Short mmCIF file of N, CA and C and ligand atoms in Angstrom, two decimals:
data_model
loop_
_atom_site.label_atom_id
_atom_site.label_comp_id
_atom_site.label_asym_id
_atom_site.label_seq_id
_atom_site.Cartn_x
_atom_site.Cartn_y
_atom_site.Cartn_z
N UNK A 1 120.21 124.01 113.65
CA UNK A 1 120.66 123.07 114.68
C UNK A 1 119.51 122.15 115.12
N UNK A 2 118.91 122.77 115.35
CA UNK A 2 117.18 121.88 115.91
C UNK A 2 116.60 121.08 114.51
N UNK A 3 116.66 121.19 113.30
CA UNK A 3 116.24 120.28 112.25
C UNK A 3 117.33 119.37 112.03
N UNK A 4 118.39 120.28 112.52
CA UNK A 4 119.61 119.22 112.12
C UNK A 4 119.22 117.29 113.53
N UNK A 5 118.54 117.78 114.25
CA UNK A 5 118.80 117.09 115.75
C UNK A 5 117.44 116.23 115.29
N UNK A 6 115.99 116.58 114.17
CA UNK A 6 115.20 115.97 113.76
C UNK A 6 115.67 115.27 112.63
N UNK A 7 116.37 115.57 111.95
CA UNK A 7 116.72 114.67 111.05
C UNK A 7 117.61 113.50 111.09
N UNK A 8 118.66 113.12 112.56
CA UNK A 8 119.24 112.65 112.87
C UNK A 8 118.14 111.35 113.40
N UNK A 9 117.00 112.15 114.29
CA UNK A 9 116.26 111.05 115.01
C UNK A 9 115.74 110.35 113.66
N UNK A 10 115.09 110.99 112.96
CA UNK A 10 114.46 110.51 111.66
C UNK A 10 115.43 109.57 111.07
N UNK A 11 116.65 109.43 110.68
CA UNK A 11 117.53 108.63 110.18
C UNK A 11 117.46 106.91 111.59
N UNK A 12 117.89 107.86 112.23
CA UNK A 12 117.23 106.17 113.59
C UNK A 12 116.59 105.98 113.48
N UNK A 13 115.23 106.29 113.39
CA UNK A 13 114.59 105.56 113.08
C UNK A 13 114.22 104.88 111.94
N UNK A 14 114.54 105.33 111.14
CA UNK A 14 114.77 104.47 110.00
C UNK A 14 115.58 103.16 110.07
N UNK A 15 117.18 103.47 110.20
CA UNK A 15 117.93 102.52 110.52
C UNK A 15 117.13 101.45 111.62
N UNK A 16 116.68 101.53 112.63
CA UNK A 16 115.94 100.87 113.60
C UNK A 16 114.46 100.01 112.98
N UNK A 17 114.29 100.37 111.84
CA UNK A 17 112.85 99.69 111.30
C UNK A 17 113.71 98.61 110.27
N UNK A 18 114.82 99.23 110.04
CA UNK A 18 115.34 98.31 108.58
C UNK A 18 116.17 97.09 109.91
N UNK A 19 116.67 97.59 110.96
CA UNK A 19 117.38 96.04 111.15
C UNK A 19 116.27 94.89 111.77
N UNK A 20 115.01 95.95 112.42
CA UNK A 20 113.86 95.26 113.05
C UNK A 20 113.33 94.25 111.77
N UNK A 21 113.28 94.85 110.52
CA UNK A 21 112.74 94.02 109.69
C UNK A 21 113.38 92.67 109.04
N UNK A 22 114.89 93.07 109.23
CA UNK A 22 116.23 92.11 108.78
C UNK A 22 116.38 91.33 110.08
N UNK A 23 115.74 91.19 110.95
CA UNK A 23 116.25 90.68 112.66
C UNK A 23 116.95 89.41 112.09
N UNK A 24 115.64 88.66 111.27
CA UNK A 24 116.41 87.18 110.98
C UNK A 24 117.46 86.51 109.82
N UNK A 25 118.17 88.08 109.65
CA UNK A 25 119.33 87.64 108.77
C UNK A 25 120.32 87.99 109.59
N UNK A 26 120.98 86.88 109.63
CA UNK A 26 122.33 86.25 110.55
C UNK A 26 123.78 87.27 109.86
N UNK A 27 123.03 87.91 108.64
CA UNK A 27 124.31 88.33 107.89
C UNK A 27 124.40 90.11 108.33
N UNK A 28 123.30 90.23 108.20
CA UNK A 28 123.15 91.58 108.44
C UNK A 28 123.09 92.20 110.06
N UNK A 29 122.72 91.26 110.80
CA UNK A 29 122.43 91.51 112.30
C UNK A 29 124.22 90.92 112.79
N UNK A 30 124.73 90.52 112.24
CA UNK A 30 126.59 90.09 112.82
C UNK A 30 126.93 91.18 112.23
N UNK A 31 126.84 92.10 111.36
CA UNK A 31 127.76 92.93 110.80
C UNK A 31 127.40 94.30 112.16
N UNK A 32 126.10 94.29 111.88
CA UNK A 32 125.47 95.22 113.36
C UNK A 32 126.52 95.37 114.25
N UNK A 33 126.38 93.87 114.94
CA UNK A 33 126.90 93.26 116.18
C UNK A 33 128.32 94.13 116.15
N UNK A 34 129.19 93.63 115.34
CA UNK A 34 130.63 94.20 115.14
C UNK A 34 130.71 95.81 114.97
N UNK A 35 129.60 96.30 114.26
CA UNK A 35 129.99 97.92 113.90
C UNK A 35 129.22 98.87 114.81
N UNK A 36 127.87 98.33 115.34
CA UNK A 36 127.46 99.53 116.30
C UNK A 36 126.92 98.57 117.30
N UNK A 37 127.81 97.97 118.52
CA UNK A 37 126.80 97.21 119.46
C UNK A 37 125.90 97.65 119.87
N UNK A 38 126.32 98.75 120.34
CA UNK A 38 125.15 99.48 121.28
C UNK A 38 123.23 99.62 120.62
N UNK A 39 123.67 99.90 119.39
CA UNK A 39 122.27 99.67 118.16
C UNK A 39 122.41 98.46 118.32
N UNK A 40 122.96 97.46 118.05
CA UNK A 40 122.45 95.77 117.91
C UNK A 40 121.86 95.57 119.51
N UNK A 41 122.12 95.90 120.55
CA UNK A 41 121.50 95.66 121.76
C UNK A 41 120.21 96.39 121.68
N UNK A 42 119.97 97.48 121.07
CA UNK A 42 118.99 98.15 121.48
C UNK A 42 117.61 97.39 120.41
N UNK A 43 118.37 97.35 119.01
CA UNK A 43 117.77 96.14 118.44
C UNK A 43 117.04 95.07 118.79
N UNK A 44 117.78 94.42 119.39
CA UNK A 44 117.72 92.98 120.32
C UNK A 44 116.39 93.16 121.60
N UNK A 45 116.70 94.63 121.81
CA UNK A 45 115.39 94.66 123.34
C UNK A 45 114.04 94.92 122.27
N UNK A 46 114.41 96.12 121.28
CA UNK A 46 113.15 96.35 120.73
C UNK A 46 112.42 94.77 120.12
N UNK A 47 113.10 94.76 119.29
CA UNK A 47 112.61 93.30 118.83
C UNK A 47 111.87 92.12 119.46
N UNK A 48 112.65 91.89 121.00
CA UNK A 48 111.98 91.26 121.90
C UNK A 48 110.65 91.94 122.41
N UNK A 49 110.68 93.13 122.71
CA UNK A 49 109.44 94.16 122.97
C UNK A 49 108.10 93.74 121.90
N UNK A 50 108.82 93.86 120.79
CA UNK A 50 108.23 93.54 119.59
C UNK A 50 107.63 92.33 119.57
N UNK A 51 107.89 91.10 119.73
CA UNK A 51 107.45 89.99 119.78
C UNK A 51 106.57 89.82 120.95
N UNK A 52 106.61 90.23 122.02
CA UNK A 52 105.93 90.15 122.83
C UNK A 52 104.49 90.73 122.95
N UNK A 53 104.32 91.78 121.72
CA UNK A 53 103.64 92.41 121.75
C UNK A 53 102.63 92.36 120.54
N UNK A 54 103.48 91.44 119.67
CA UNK A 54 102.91 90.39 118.44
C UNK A 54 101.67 90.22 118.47
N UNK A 55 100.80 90.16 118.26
CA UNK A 55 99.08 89.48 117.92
C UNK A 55 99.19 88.78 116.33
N UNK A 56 99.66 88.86 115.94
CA UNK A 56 99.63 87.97 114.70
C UNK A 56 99.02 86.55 114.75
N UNK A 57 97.96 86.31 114.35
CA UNK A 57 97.39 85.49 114.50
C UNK A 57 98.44 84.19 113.53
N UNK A 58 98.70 83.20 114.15
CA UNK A 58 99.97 82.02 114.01
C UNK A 58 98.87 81.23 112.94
N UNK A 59 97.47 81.11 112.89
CA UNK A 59 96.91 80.25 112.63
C UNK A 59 96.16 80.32 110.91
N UNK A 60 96.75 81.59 110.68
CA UNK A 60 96.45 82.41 108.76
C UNK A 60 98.18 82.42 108.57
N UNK A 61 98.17 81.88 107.32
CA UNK A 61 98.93 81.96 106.39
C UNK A 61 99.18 83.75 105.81
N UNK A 62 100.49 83.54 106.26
CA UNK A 62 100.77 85.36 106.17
C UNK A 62 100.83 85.70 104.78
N UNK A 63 101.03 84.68 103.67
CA UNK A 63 101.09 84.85 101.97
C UNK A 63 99.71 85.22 101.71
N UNK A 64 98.97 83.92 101.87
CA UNK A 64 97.48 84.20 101.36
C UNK A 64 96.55 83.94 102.20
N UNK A 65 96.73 84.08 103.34
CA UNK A 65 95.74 84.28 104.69
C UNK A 65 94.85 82.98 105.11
N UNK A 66 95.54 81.83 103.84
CA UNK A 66 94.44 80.55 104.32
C UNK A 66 95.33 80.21 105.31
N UNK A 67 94.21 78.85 106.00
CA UNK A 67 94.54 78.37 107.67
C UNK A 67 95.76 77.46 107.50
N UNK A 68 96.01 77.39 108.74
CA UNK A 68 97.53 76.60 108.86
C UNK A 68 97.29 75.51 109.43
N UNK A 69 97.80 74.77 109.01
CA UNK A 69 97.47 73.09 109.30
C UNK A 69 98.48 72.75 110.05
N UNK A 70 99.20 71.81 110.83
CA UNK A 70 100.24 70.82 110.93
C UNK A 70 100.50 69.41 110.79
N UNK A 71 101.70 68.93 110.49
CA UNK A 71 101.56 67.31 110.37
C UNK A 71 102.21 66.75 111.61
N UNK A 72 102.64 65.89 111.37
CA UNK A 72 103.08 64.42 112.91
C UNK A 72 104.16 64.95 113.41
N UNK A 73 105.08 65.65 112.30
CA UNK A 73 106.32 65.92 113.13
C UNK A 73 106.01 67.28 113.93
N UNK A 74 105.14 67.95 113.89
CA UNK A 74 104.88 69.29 114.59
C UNK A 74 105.35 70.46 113.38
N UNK A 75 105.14 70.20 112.15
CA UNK A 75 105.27 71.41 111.00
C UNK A 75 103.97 71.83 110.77
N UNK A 76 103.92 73.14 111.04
CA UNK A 76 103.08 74.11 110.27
C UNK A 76 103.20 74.89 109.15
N UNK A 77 102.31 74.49 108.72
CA UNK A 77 102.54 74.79 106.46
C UNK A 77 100.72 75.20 106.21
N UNK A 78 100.62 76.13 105.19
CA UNK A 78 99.43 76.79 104.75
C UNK A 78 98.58 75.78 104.00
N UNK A 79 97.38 75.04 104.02
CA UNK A 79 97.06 73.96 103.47
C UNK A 79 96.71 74.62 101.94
N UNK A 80 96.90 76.08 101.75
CA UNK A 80 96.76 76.10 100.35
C UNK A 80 98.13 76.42 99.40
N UNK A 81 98.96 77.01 99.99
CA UNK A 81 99.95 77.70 99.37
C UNK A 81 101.29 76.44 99.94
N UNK A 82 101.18 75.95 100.74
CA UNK A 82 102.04 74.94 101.26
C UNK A 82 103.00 76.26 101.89
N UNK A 83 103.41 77.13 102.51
CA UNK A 83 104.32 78.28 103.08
C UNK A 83 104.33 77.39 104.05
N UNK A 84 105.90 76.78 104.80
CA UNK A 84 105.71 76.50 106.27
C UNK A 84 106.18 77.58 107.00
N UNK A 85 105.22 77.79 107.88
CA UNK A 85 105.02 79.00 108.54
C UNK A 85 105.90 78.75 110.26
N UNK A 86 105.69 77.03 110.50
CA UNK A 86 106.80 77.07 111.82
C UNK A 86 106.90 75.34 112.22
N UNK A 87 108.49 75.36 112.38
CA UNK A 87 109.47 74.12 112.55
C UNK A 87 109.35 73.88 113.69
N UNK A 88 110.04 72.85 114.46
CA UNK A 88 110.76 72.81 115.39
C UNK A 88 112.50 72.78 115.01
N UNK A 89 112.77 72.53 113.71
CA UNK A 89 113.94 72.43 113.55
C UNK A 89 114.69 74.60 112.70
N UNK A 90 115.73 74.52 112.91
CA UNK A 90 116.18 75.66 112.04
C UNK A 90 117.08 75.30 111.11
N UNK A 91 117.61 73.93 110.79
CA UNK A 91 117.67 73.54 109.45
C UNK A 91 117.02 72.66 108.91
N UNK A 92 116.98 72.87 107.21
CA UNK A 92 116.29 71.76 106.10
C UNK A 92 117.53 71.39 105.36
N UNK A 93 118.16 69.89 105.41
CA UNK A 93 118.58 69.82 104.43
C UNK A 93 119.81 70.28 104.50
N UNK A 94 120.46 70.70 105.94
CA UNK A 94 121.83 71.39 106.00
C UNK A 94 122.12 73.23 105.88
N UNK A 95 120.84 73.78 105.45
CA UNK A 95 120.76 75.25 105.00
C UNK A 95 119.69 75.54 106.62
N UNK A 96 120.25 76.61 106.86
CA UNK A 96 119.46 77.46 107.88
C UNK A 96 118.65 78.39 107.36
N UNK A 97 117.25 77.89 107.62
CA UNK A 97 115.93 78.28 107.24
C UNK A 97 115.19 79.72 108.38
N UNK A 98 114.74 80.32 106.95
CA UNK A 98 114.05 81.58 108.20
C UNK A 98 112.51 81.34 108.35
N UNK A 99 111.77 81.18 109.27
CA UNK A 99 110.44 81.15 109.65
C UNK A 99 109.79 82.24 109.27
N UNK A 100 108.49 82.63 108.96
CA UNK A 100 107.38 83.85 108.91
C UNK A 100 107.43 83.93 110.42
N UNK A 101 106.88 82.62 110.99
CA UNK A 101 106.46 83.17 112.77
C UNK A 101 107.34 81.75 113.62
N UNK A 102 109.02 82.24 113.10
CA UNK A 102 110.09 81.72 113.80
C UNK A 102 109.86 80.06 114.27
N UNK A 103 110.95 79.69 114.69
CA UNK A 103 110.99 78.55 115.86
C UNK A 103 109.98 78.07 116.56
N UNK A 104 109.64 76.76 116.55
CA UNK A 104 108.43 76.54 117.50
C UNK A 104 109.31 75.96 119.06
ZN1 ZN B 201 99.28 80.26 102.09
#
């Protein structure tokens, strides 16, 4: 009974690292939404917890760690690898784009 009650937490947490890591797929976080709210809310706080608590330095390129530049319109892109790392917009082109370090 008592391994049975560790292996349950162990499975949450699992599930809880895989939607934390999926946050910014719209496909996988709506299916959440509909099948376990109560996990998509708890999701939603951790995640925010999570960001808040971020140190990720915005200014290294998360591919290959070179510096991040921006141009006129306010885009940040890796001056070696070209990765844009953050928009002000969340579409390119009509397709909804996912950020490394989100929305500016
Ligand atoms: Zn890069």
């Amino acid at each position: 009974m008592y391994n049975e009650k560790i292996s349950d937490d162990a499975n949450l947490n699992e599930l809880i690292d895989y939607y934390l890591k999926n946050f910014n797929n719209p496909e996988i976080m709506d299916e959440l939404k509909w099948e376990d709210p109560y996990l998509y809310l708890q999701i939603t706080r951790l995640h925010f917890i999570k960001q808040l608590q971020d140190t990720t330095p915005t200014y290294k390129c998360p591919d290959c760690g070179d510096n991040i530049v921006h141009d006129e319109w306010g885009e940040e892109y890796c001056e070696s690898c070209g990765l844009v790392t953050r928009t002000p917009y969340d579409y390119v082109a009509g397709f909804k784009i996912t950020l490394p370090y989100g929305r500016k």
